[in-house]
Short mmCIF file of C-alpha atoms in Angstrom, two decimals:
data_model
loop_
_atom_site.label_atom_id
_atom_site.label_comp_id
_atom_site.label_asym_id
_atom_site.label_seq_id
_atom_site.Cartn_x
_atom_site.Cartn_y
_atom_site.Cartn_z
CA GLU Q 107 0.14 0.13 0.08
CA THR Q 108 1.13 3.42 -0.87
CA GLY Q 109 -0.50 5.22 2.04
CA VAL Q 110 -3.06 7.09 -0.24
CA THR Q 111 -6.59 5.41 -0.07
CA GLN Q 112 -9.50 6.09 -2.16
CA THR Q 113 -13.34 5.46 -1.93
CA PRO Q 114 -15.29 4.19 -3.35
CA ARG Q 115 -13.23 2.01 -5.64
CA HIS Q 116 -15.91 1.54 -8.07
CA LEU Q 117 -18.92 3.99 -8.87
CA VAL Q 118 -21.77 3.73 -11.34
CA MET Q 119 -23.77 6.86 -11.84
CA GLY Q 120 -26.25 8.35 -13.82
CA MET Q 121 -25.78 11.76 -15.68
CA THR Q 122 -28.27 13.41 -13.30
CA ASN Q 123 -26.72 12.12 -10.06
CA LYS Q 124 -24.41 13.89 -7.72
CA LYS Q 125 -21.57 12.01 -6.06
CA SER Q 126 -18.42 12.48 -4.23
CA LEU Q 127 -14.97 10.74 -4.62
CA LYS Q 128 -12.75 10.68 -1.50
CA CYS Q 129 -8.96 10.37 -1.15
CA GLU Q 130 -7.03 10.29 2.22
CA GLN Q 131 -3.24 10.25 2.44
CA HIS Q 132 -1.56 9.06 5.60
CA LEU Q 133 2.01 10.10 4.61
CA GLY Q 134 1.90 13.68 6.11
CA HIS Q 135 2.24 15.25 2.72
CA ASN Q 136 1.08 18.66 1.82
CA ALA Q 137 0.28 18.39 -1.87
CA MET Q 138 -2.51 16.53 -3.29
CA TYR Q 139 -3.53 15.89 -7.03
CA TRP Q 140 -6.54 14.62 -8.80
CA TYR Q 141 -5.79 12.75 -11.98
CA LYS Q 142 -7.97 11.39 -14.87
CA GLN Q 143 -6.97 8.19 -16.69
CA SER Q 144 -8.90 7.12 -19.79
CA ALA Q 145 -8.23 4.16 -21.86
CA LYS Q 146 -5.15 4.27 -24.25
CA LYS Q 147 -4.57 8.06 -23.00
CA PRO Q 148 -1.95 9.50 -20.81
CA LEU Q 149 -2.74 10.54 -17.22
CA GLU Q 150 -4.41 14.10 -17.27
CA LEU Q 151 -3.80 16.25 -14.44
CA MET Q 152 -7.13 17.88 -13.18
CA PHE Q 153 -6.30 19.64 -9.94
CA VAL Q 154 -3.46 20.58 -7.54
CA TYR Q 155 -3.55 21.34 -4.04
CA ASN Q 156 -0.69 22.71 -2.17
CA PHE Q 157 -1.09 23.40 1.77
CA LYS Q 158 -4.85 23.08 1.20
CA GLU Q 159 -4.82 25.97 -1.58
CA GLN Q 160 -5.81 24.98 -5.30
CA THR Q 161 -2.53 25.89 -7.20
CA GLU Q 162 -3.53 24.38 -10.52
CA ASN Q 163 -6.90 23.71 -12.54
CA ASN Q 164 -6.30 22.38 -15.83
CA SER Q 165 -9.68 23.65 -17.77
CA VAL Q 166 -11.68 21.26 -15.92
CA PRO Q 167 -15.51 21.45 -16.69
CA SER Q 168 -17.37 22.92 -13.82
CA ARG Q 169 -19.22 19.48 -13.22
CA PHE Q 170 -15.95 18.52 -11.44
CA SER Q 171 -15.52 20.35 -8.29
CA PRO Q 172 -12.64 19.74 -6.01
CA GLU Q 173 -12.49 20.39 -2.35
CA CYS Q 174 -9.42 20.06 0.10
CA PRO Q 175 -10.59 20.62 3.69
CA ASN Q 176 -7.26 19.72 5.13
CA SER Q 177 -3.74 18.46 3.72
CA SER Q 178 -4.88 14.89 4.18
CA HIS Q 179 -8.14 14.81 2.61
CA LEU Q 180 -9.24 15.72 -1.03
CA PHE Q 181 -12.68 15.17 -2.43
CA LEU Q 182 -13.96 15.47 -6.04
CA HIS Q 183 -17.65 16.23 -6.20
CA LEU Q 184 -19.34 15.21 -9.32
CA HIS Q 185 -22.62 16.49 -11.04
CA THR Q 186 -24.51 16.28 -14.08
CA LEU Q 187 -21.56 14.08 -15.70
CA GLN Q 188 -21.38 12.86 -19.17
CA PRO Q 189 -20.44 9.22 -20.71
CA GLU Q 190 -17.23 10.56 -21.64
CA ASP Q 191 -16.33 11.23 -18.17
CA SER Q 192 -16.20 7.47 -17.48
CA ALA Q 193 -12.55 6.81 -16.48
CA LEU Q 194 -10.29 5.76 -13.58
CA TYR Q 195 -9.79 8.84 -11.31
CA LEU Q 196 -6.53 8.79 -9.41
CA CYS Q 197 -5.55 10.89 -6.23
CA ALA Q 198 -2.01 11.26 -5.49
CA SER Q 199 0.04 13.15 -2.88
CA SER Q 200 3.63 14.40 -2.50
CA GLN Q 201 5.49 15.97 0.47
CA ARG Q 202 5.26 19.44 -1.51
CA GLN Q 203 4.13 20.43 -5.18
CA GLY Q 204 6.95 20.17 -7.53
CA PRO Q 205 8.77 17.76 -9.95
CA THR Q 206 11.46 16.76 -7.59
CA TYR Q 207 8.89 15.36 -5.17
CA GLU Q 208 7.57 12.05 -5.76
CA GLN Q 209 3.93 11.50 -6.13
CA TYR Q 210 2.27 8.43 -4.35
CA PHE Q 211 -0.92 7.35 -6.12
CA GLY Q 212 -4.07 5.70 -4.52
CA PRO Q 213 -5.56 2.87 -6.18
CA GLY Q 214 -8.25 5.01 -8.10
CA THR Q 215 -11.86 5.09 -8.37
CA ARG Q 216 -13.37 3.40 -11.50
CA LEU Q 217 -16.22 5.52 -12.49
CA THR Q 218 -18.78 4.62 -15.05
CA VAL Q 219 -21.42 7.42 -16.29
CA THR Q 220 -24.50 5.68 -17.74
CA LYS E 144 5.23 20.78 -28.00
CA ASN E 145 6.14 18.62 -25.05
CA GLN E 146 5.36 15.25 -25.52
CA VAL E 147 6.27 11.84 -24.30
CA GLU E 148 6.13 8.71 -26.42
CA GLN E 149 6.50 5.25 -25.29
CA SER E 150 7.11 1.96 -27.40
CA PRO E 151 6.12 -0.50 -28.09
CA GLN E 152 2.43 0.03 -26.84
CA SER E 153 2.29 -3.63 -25.69
CA LEU E 154 4.55 -6.42 -25.51
CA ILE E 155 4.29 -10.09 -24.70
CA ILE E 156 7.26 -12.02 -23.42
CA LEU E 157 7.59 -15.34 -21.66
CA GLU E 158 8.63 -15.66 -18.13
CA GLY E 159 12.15 -15.55 -17.56
CA LYS E 160 13.17 -13.67 -20.60
CA ASN E 161 14.46 -10.06 -20.54
CA CYS E 162 12.75 -7.05 -22.17
CA THR E 163 13.39 -3.16 -22.78
CA LEU E 164 10.84 -0.70 -23.04
CA GLN E 165 11.42 2.61 -24.77
CA CYS E 166 10.55 6.32 -23.80
CA ASN E 167 11.31 9.25 -26.09
CA TYR E 168 10.46 12.74 -25.00
CA THR E 169 10.63 16.30 -26.50
CA VAL E 170 10.24 17.89 -23.09
CA SER E 171 12.32 21.07 -22.69
CA PRO E 172 13.68 22.39 -20.23
CA PHE E 173 14.06 18.97 -18.79
CA SER E 174 13.95 18.22 -14.88
CA ASN E 175 13.74 14.49 -14.31
CA LEU E 176 12.19 11.32 -15.50
CA ARG E 177 10.54 8.65 -13.83
CA TRP E 178 9.27 5.19 -14.64
CA TYR E 179 6.10 4.04 -12.98
CA LYS E 180 4.58 0.45 -12.92
CA GLN E 181 0.91 0.38 -12.74
CA ASP E 182 -0.91 -2.88 -12.01
CA THR E 183 -4.37 -3.33 -13.50
CA GLY E 184 -6.99 -1.44 -11.34
CA ARG E 185 -4.23 -0.05 -9.32
CA GLY E 186 -2.56 3.30 -9.10
CA PRO E 187 0.93 3.74 -10.36
CA VAL E 188 3.88 2.94 -8.46
CA SER E 189 7.30 4.84 -8.83
CA LEU E 190 10.11 2.49 -10.09
CA THR E 191 13.03 4.98 -10.49
CA ILE E 192 13.68 8.48 -10.97
CA MET E 193 16.49 10.24 -12.66
CA THR E 194 17.76 13.75 -13.01
CA PHE E 195 19.91 15.22 -16.00
CA SER E 196 22.90 14.18 -14.60
CA GLU E 197 22.31 10.35 -14.22
CA ASN E 198 22.25 8.10 -16.97
CA THR E 199 21.36 4.68 -15.13
CA LYS E 200 19.59 3.64 -12.15
CA SER E 201 18.60 0.29 -10.95
CA ASN E 202 15.79 -1.09 -8.68
CA GLY E 203 16.04 -4.68 -8.27
CA ARG E 204 15.36 -6.36 -11.73
CA TYR E 205 14.43 -3.03 -13.20
CA THR E 206 17.07 -0.95 -14.52
CA ALA E 207 16.32 2.54 -16.25
CA THR E 208 18.82 4.41 -18.58
CA LEU E 209 18.84 8.18 -19.57
CA ASP E 210 20.50 9.70 -22.48
CA ALA E 211 19.72 13.40 -22.00
CA ASP E 212 21.21 14.25 -25.40
CA THR E 213 19.13 12.16 -27.52
CA LYS E 214 16.11 12.62 -25.13
CA GLN E 215 15.54 8.92 -24.75
CA SER E 216 15.04 6.61 -21.90
CA SER E 217 14.82 2.87 -21.34
CA LEU E 218 13.73 0.45 -18.94
CA HIS E 219 15.05 -2.88 -18.86
CA ILE E 220 13.50 -5.78 -17.03
CA THR E 221 15.82 -8.82 -16.04
CA ALA E 222 14.41 -12.37 -15.86
CA SER E 223 10.81 -11.27 -15.97
CA GLN E 224 8.30 -12.62 -13.63
CA LEU E 225 4.45 -13.16 -13.98
CA SER E 226 3.93 -10.13 -11.42
CA ASP E 227 5.90 -7.97 -14.02
CA SER E 228 2.64 -7.84 -15.99
CA ALA E 229 1.59 -4.28 -15.80
CA SER E 230 1.73 -1.03 -17.60
CA TYR E 231 4.86 1.02 -17.56
CA ILE E 232 4.36 4.65 -17.67
CA CYS E 233 7.28 7.03 -18.57
CA VAL E 234 7.03 10.34 -16.92
CA VAL E 235 8.96 13.56 -17.59
CA SER E 236 9.04 16.83 -15.44
CA PHE E 237 10.20 20.22 -16.95
CA ASN E 238 9.99 23.83 -16.02
CA THR E 239 9.43 23.97 -12.33
CA ASP E 240 6.28 22.03 -11.58
CA LYS E 241 4.93 20.18 -14.83
CA LEU E 242 4.68 16.53 -15.50
CA ILE E 243 4.14 15.01 -18.82
CA PHE E 244 2.80 11.40 -18.99
CA GLY E 245 3.52 8.90 -21.72
CA THR E 246 0.66 6.57 -22.62
CA GLY E 247 2.51 3.74 -21.23
CA THR E 248 3.48 0.16 -22.48
CA ARG E 249 1.42 -2.66 -21.60
CA LEU E 250 3.61 -5.70 -20.74
CA GLN E 251 2.23 -9.36 -20.55
CA VAL E 252 4.41 -12.07 -19.05
CA PHE E 253 3.28 -15.73 -19.87
CA PRO E 254 4.38 -18.69 -18.19
#
């Protein structure tokens, strides 16, 4: 285990539903990340939080809403998603934001939008 | 355009054999390069990280090489095991905080 947990591991939701993904890290890190991984495509960085402040939003549609109440927890709130949003959503953490700090990934949430 | 390309897209080998995965990048300015292993249904796990001045680094049966002049890296797996079946992702960082991910090589090891 990497010290990063994600729940739920699998989620099926309709386009009109509202759901949330949760990520928790037990590593004492200060930076947390949300990634989207679609089949046969590179990981796409969605959001970055450094010391609870959002430092990056890679033009993510507003139907994805992140929340970082503290350095250990990260949420991704979902509403009115589209079928093309079906993917593996990965959370990661690192000691601080920056390329020299290794990112530790959670197991991911497999999301299916019907 | 900053890109990371990996080859082959997929690879099948027999248990016990060696294999080499390739990563070419056009990222500039270069900061470091990582190889990750991602098992099916799991998050990526770091295997190695190399900076500009390093040209080889090993982690058990995994050996990564880096040629910063030609902007190429390889990951060599020695004496493959069934547990090596996974996707291997090359990640290059540039500037101060950006990561560029490759699409990965899917390796299958058969008995």
